[in-house]
CSV table of C-alpha atoms and ligand atoms in Angstrom, one decimal:
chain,number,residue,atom,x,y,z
A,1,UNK,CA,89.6,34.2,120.2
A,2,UNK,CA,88.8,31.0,122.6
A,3,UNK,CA,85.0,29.9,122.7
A,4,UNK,CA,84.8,26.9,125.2
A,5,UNK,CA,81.8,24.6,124.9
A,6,UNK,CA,81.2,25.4,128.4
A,7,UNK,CA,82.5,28.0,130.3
A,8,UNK,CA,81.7,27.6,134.0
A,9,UNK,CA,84.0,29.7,135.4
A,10,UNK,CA,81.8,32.5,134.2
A,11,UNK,CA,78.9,31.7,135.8
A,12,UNK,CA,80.5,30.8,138.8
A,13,UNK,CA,81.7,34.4,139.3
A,14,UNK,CA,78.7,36.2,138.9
A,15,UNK,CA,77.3,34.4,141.7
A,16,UNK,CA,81.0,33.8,143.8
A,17,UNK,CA,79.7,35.6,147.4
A,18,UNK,CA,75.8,34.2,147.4
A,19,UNK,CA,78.2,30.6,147.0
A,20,UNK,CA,80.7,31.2,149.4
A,21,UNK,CA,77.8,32.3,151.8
A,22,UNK,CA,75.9,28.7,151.2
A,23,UNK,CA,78.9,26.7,151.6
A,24,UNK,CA,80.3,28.4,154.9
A,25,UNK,CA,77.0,28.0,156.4
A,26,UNK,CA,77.3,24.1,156.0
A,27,UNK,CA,80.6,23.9,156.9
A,28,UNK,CA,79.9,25.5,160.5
A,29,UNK,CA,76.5,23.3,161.3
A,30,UNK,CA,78.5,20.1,159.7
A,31,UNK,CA,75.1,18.7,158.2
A,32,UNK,CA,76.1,17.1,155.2
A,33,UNK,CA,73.5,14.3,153.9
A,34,UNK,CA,70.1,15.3,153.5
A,35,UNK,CA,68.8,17.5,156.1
A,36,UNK,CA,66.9,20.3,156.2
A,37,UNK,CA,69.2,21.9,153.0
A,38,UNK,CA,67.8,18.7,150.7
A,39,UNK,CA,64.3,18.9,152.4
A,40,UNK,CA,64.4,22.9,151.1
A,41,UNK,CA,65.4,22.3,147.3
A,42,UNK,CA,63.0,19.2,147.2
A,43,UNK,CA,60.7,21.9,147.6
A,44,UNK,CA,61.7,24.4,145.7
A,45,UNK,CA,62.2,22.1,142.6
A,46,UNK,CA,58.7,20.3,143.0
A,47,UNK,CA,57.4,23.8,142.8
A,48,UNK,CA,59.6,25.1,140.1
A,49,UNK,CA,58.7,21.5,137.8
A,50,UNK,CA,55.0,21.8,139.3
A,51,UNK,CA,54.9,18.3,141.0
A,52,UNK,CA,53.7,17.6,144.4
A,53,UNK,CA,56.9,16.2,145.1
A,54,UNK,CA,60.6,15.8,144.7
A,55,UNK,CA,63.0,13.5,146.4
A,56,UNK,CA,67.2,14.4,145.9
A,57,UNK,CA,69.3,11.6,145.4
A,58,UNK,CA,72.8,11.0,144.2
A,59,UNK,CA,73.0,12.0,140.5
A,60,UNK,CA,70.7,11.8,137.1
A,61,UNK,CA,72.0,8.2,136.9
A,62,UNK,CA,70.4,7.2,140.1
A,63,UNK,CA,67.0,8.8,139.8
A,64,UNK,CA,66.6,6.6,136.4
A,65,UNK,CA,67.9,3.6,138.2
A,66,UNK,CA,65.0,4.4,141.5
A,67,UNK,CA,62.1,5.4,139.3
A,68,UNK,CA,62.5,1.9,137.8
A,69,UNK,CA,63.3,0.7,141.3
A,70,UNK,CA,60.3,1.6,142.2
A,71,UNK,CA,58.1,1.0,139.1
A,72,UNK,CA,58.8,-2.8,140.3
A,73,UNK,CA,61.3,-3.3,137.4
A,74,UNK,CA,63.4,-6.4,137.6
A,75,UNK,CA,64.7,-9.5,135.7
A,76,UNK,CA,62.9,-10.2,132.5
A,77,UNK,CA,61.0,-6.6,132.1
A,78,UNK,CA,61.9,-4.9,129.2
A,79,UNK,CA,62.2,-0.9,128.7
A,80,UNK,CA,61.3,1.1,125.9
A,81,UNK,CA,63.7,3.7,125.2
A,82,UNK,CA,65.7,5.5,122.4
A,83,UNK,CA,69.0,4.4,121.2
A,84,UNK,CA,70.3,7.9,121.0
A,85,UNK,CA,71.2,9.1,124.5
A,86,UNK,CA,73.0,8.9,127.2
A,87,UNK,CA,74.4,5.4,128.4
A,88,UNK,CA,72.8,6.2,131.6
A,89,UNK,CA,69.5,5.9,130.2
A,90,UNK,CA,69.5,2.3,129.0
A,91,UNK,CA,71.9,1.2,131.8
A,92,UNK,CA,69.7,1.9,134.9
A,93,UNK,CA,67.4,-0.7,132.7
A,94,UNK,CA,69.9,-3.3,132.5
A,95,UNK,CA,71.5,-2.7,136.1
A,96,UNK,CA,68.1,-4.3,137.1
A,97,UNK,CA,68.2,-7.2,135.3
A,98,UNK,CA,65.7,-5.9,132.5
A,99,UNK,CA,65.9,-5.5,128.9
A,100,UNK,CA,66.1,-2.3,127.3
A,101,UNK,CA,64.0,-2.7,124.1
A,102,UNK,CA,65.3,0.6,121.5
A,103,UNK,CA,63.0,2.6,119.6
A,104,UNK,CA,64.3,4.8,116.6
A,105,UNK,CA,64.7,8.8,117.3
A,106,UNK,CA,62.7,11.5,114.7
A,107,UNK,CA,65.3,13.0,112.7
A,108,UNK,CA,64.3,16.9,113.4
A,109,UNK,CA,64.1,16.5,117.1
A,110,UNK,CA,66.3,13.5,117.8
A,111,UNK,CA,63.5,12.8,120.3
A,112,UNK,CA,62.0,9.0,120.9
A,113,UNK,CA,59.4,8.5,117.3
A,114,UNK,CA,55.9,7.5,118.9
A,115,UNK,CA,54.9,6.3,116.1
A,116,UNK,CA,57.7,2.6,116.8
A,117,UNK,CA,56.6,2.1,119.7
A,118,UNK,CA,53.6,-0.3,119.8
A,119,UNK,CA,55.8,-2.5,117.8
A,120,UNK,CA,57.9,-3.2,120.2
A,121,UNK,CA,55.5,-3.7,123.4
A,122,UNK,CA,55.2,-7.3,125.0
A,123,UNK,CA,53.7,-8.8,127.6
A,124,UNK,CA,56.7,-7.9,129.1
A,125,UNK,CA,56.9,-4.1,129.0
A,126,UNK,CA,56.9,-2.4,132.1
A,127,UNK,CA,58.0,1.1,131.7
A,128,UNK,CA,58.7,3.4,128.5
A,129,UNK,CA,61.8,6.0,129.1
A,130,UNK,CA,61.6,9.2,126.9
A,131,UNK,CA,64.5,10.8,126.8
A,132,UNK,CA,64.1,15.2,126.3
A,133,UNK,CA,67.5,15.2,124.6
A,134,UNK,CA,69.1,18.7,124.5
A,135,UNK,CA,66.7,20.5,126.2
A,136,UNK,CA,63.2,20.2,124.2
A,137,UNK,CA,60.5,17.8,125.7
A,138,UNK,CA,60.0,14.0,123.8
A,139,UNK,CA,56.3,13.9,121.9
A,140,UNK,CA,54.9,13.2,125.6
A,141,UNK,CA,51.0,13.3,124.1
A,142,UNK,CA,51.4,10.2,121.9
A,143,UNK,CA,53.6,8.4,124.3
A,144,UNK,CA,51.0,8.9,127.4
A,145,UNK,CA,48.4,8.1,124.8
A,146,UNK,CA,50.3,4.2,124.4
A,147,UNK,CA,51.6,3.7,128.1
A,148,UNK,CA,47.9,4.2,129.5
A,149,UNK,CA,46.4,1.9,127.0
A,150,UNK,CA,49.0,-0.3,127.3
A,151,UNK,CA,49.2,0.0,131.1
A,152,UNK,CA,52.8,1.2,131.6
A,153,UNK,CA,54.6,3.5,133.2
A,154,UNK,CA,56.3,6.2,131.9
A,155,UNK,CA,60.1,7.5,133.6
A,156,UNK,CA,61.0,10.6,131.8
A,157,UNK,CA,64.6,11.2,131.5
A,158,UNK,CA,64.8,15.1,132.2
A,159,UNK,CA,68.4,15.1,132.6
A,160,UNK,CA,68.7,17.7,130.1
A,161,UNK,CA,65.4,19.4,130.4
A,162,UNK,CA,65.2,21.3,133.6
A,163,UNK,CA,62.5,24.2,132.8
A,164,UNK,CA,61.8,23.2,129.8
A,165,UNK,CA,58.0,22.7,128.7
A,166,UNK,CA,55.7,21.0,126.5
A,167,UNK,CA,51.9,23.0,126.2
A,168,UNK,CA,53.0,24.7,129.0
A,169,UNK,CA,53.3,21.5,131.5
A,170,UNK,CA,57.1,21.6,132.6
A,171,UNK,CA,59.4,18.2,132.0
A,172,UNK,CA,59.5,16.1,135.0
A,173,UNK,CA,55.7,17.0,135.6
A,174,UNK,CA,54.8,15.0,132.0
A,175,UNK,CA,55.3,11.0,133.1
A,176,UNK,CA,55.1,9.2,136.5
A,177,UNK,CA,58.4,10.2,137.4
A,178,UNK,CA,60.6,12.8,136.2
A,179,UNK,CA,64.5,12.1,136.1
A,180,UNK,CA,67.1,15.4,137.0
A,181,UNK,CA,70.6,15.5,136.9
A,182,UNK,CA,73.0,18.1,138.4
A,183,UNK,CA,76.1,17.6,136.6
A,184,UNK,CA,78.2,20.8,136.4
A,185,UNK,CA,77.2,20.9,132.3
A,186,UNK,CA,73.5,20.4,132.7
A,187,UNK,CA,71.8,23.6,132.7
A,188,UNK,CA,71.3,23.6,136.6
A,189,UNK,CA,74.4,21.9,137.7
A,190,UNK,CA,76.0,21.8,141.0
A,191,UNK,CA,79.5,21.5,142.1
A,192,UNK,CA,80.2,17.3,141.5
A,193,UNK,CA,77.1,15.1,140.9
A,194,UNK,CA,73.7,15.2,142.4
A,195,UNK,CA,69.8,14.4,141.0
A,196,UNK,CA,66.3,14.6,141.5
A,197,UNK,CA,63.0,12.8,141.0
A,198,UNK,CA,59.9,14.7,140.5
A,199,UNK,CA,55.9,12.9,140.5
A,200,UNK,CA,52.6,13.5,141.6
A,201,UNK,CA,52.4,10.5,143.3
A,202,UNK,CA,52.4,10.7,147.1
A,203,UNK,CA,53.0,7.2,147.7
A,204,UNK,CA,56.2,7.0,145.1
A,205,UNK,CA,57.5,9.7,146.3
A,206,UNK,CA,57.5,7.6,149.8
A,207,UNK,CA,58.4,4.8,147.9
A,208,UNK,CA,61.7,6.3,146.5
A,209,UNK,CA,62.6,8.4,149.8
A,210,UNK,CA,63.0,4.9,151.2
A,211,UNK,CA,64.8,3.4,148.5
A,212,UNK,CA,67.2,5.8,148.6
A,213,UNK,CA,68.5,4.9,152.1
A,214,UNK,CA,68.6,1.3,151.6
A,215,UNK,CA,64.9,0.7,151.9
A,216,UNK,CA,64.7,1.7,155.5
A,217,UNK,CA,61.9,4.2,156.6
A,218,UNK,CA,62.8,3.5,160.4
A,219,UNK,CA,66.3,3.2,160.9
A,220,UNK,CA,68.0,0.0,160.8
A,221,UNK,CA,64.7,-1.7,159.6
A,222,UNK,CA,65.1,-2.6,156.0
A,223,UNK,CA,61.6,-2.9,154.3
A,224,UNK,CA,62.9,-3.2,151.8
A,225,UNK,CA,66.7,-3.3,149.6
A,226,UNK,CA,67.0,-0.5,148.5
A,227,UNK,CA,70.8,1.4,147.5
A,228,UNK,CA,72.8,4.4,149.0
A,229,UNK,CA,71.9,7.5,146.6
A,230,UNK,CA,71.5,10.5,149.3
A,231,UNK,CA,71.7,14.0,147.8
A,232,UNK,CA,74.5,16.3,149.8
A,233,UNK,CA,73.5,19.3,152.0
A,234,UNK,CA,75.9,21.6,149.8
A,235,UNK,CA,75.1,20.3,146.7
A,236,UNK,CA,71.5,21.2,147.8
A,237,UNK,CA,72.4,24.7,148.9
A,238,UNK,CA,74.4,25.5,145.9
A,239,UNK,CA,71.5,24.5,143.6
A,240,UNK,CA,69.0,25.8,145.8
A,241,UNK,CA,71.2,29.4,145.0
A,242,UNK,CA,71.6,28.8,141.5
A,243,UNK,CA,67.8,28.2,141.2
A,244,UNK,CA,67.1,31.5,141.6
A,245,UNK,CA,69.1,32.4,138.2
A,246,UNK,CA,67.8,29.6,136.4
A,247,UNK,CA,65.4,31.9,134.2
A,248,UNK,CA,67.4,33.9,133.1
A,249,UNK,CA,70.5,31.7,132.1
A,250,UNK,CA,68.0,29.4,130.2
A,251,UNK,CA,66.9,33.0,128.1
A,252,UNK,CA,70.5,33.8,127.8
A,253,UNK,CA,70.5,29.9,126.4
A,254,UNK,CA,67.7,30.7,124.4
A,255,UNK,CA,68.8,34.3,122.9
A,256,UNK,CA,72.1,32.7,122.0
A,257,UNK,CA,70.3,29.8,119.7
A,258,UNK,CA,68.1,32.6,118.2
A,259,UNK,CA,71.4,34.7,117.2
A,260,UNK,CA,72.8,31.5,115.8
A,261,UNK,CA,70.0,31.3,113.7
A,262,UNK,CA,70.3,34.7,112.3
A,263,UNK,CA,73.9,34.6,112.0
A,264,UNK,CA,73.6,30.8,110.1
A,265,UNK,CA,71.1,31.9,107.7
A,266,UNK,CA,73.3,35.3,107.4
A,267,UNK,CA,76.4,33.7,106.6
A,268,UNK,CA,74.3,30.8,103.7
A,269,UNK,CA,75.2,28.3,105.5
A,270,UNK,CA,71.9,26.5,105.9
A,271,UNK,CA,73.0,23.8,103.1
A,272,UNK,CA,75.6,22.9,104.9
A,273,UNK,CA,74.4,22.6,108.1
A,274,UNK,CA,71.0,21.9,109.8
A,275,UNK,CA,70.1,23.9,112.9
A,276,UNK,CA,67.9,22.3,115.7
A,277,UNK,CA,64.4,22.6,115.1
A,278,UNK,CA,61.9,23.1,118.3
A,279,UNK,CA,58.8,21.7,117.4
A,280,UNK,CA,54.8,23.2,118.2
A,281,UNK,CA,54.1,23.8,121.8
A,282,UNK,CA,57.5,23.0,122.9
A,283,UNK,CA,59.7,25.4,125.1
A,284,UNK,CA,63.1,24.3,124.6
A,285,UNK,CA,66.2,24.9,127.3
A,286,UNK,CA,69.3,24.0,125.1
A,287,UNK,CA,71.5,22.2,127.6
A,288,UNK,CA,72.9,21.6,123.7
A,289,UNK,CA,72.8,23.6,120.7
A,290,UNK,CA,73.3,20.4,118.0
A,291,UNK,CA,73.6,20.9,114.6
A,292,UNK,CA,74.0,18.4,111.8
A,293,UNK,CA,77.0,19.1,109.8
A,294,UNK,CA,78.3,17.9,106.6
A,295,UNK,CA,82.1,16.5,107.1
A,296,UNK,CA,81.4,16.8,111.0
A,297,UNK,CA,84.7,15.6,112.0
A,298,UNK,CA,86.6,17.7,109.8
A,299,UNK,CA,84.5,20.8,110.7
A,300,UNK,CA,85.3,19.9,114.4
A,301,UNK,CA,88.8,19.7,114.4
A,302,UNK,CA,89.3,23.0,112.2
A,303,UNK,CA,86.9,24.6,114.7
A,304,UNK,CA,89.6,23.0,117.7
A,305,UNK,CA,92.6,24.2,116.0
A,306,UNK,CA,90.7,28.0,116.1
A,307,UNK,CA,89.8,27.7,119.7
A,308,UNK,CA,86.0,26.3,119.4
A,309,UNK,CA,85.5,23.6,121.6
A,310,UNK,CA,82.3,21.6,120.2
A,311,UNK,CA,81.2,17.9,121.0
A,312,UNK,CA,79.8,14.8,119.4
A,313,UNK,CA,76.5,13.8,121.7
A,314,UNK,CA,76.3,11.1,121.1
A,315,UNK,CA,79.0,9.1,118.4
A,316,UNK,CA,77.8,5.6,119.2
A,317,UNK,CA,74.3,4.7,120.0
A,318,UNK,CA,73.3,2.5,122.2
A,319,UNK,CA,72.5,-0.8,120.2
A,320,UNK,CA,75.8,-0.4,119.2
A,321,UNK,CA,77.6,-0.1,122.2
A,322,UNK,CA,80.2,-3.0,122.9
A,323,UNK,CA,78.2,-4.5,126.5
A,324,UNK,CA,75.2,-4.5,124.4
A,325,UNK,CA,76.3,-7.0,121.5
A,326,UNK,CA,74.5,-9.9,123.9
A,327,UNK,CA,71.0,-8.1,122.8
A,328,UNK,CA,71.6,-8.7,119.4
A,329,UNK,CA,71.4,-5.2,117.7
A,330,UNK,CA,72.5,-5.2,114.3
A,331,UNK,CA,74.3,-1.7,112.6
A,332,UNK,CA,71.1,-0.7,110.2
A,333,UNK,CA,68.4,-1.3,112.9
A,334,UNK,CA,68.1,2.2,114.1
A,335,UNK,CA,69.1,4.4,110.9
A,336,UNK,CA,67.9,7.7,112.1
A,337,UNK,CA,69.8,7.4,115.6
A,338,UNK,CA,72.9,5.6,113.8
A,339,UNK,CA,72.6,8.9,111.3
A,340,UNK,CA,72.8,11.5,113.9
A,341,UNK,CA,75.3,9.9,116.0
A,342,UNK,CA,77.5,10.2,112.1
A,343,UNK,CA,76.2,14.5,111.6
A,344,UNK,CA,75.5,16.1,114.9
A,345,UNK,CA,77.6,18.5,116.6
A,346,UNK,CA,77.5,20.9,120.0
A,347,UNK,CA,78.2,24.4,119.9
A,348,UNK,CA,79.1,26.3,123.0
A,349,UNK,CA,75.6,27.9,123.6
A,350,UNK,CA,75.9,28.5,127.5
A,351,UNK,CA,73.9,32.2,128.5
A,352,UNK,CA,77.7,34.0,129.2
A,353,UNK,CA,78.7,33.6,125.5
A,354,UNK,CA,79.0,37.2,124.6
A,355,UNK,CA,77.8,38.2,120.3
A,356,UNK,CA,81.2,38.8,118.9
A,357,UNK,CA,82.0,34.9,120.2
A,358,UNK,CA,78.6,33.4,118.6
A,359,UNK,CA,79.8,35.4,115.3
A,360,UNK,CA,83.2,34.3,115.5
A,361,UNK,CA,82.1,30.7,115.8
A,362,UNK,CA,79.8,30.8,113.3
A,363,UNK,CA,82.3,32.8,110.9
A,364,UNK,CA,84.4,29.8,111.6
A,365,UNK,CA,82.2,27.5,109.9
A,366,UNK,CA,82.1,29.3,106.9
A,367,UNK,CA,85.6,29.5,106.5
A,368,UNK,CA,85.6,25.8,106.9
A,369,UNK,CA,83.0,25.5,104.3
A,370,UNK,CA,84.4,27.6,102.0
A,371,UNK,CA,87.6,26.1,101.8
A,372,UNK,CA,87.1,22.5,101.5
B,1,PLP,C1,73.4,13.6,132.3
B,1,PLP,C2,72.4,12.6,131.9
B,1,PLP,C3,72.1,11.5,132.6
B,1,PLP,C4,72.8,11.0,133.9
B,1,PLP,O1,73.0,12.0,134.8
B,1,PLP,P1,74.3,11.9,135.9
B,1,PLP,O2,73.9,12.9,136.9
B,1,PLP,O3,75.5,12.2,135.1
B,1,PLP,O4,74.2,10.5,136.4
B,1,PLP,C5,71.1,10.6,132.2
B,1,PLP,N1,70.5,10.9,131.0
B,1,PLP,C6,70.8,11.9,130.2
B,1,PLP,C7,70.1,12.1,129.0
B,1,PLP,C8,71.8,12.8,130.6
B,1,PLP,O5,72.1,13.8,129.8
């Protein structure tokens, strides 16, 4: 049996003709940046997170680097985040000439710890980036509770978080801005890159409509310098289809991490590994499915040579990374993110996965267990 760790092809053709009938439409009126298409899902998604607003830009990479854009952000501001993400997150800080400042992860959630960050603010702190890794929502209660007493704003990277919730308040509707990304793997993805920014705020949302055509409002008058990071007309009508089937992939998502349970515990395996926990009040999406696994590398290349694909997210945290030696990170400041990035693996968890593949996979790991 072959169980990918993403199988896209499978969710393409269960919505091939609705596709087909988006893309031909743009392809005979020729509108291809922004436009009415853009203006549509803007809406659709502000609606769907339950902001006021949305503004579509390039890709998840370029929303982080615009919220900060337009939080002000620039040479010698620092940035709270978490070591254990995506390189996106902490390089949108340092694009702009800041300083990303790490905070350690909790080890159940692998979400930022709230509880290390007033250590780490300065006079300098501008912003502080929660990332929702995997699909569940960051401790957003504690972290609001620092930034407004602190007076800073809060960016929240969403990337991996579309519909999920925290006490019923959706991700992107929890900070000042909410970051998106439609990268094919994310759990809305679109056909190359694309992203969004969700707030409240009326005149940010201005703010970052501007900045997003080189800080001109009228054209050719530059208010300000802004960068080129225009969401396309059918990457817009492609999500705005696949929007409509959002719900129920993320329950397919979220039936398949509820049968890995069952089958895990089934099978005694829960010494061996540890399954993702979602913590009180939180609705979590699973863009990932990450487990922490004893021998991880050895369990993932047995699961490879049986057809599993799986992934590490992430193997090397960001304090670690080579272009950040100049901040003068040490290995050991950031055990619990240096930890997971040694344990966690992805399992294929998209909504398509059909039972006798979840049992097979998870049968897999047994075998693996039993024999070494
Ligand atoms: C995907 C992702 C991004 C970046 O999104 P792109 O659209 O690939 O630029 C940022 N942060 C996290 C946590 C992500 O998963």
């Amino acid at each position: 049996m072959n169980v990918p760790l993403l199988d896209l092809k499978a969710q393409y053709h269960s919505i091939r003709s609705e596709i087909l009938a988006a893309i031909e439409a743009i392809c005979d009126d020729q509108g291809f940046v922004l436009g009415p298409r853009v203006v549509d899902l803007e809406q659709a998604l502000a609606a769907y997170v339950g902001t006021a607003h949305a503004v579509g830009v390039a890709s998840g990479s370029d929303a982080l680097l615009l919220s900060l854009m337009a939080a002000g952000i620039g040479p010698g501001d620092e940035v709270i985040t978490v070591p254990f993400t995506f390189f996106a997150t902490a390089g949108a800080i340092s694009r702009l000439g800041a300083r990303p400042v790490f905070v350690d992860i909790r080890p159940a959630s692998f979400n930022m710890d709230p509880s290390r960050i007033e250590e780490r603010i300065t006079s300098l702190t501008k912003a502080i980036i929660p990332v929702h890794l995997f699909g569940q929502c960051a401790e957003m209660e504690a972290i609001t509770e620092i930034a407004k007493r602190k007076g800073v704003a809060i960016i929240e990277d969403a990337c991996q978080a579309i519909g999920a919730s925290q006490n019923g308040v959706r991700a992107g509707a929890l900070g000042d801005t909410g970051c998106f990304s439609f990268f094919p793997s994310k759990n809305l993805g679109g056909f190359g890159d694309g992203g969004l920014i969700t707030t409240n705020d009326r005149g940010l949302s201005d703010l970052l409509a501007m900045l997003r055509v080189h800080g001109s409002r009228t054209r050719y008058v530059h208010e300000r310098v802004g960068i080129n990071s225009r969401l396309d007309a059918l990457q817009a009508a492609i999500l705005r289809v696949k929007l409509k089937h959002l719900g129920s992939w993320t329950e397919g998502r979220r039936r398949n991490a509820a049968r890995y349970e069952r089958l895990f515990a089934d099978a005694k395996l829960l010494e061996r590994v540890v399954l993702p926990v979602t913590e009180t009040g939180n609705y979590h999406v699973f863009n990932q499915f990450t487990i922490r696994a004893q021998q991880r590398d050895e369990v993932r290349t047995y699961l490879k040579d049986k057809g599993i694909g799986t992934e590490v997210y992430y193997p090397v945290p960001m304090h670690l990374q080579i272009c950040y030696r100049k901040l003068g990170y040490q290995k050991g400041d950031f055990p619990v993110s240096e930890r997971a990035a040694e344990e966690v693996l992805s399992l294929p968890i998209y909504a398509e996965l059909a039972e006798d593949q979840l049992v097979y996979v998870v049968e897999t790991v047994k075998a693996f267990y039993s024999s070494h």
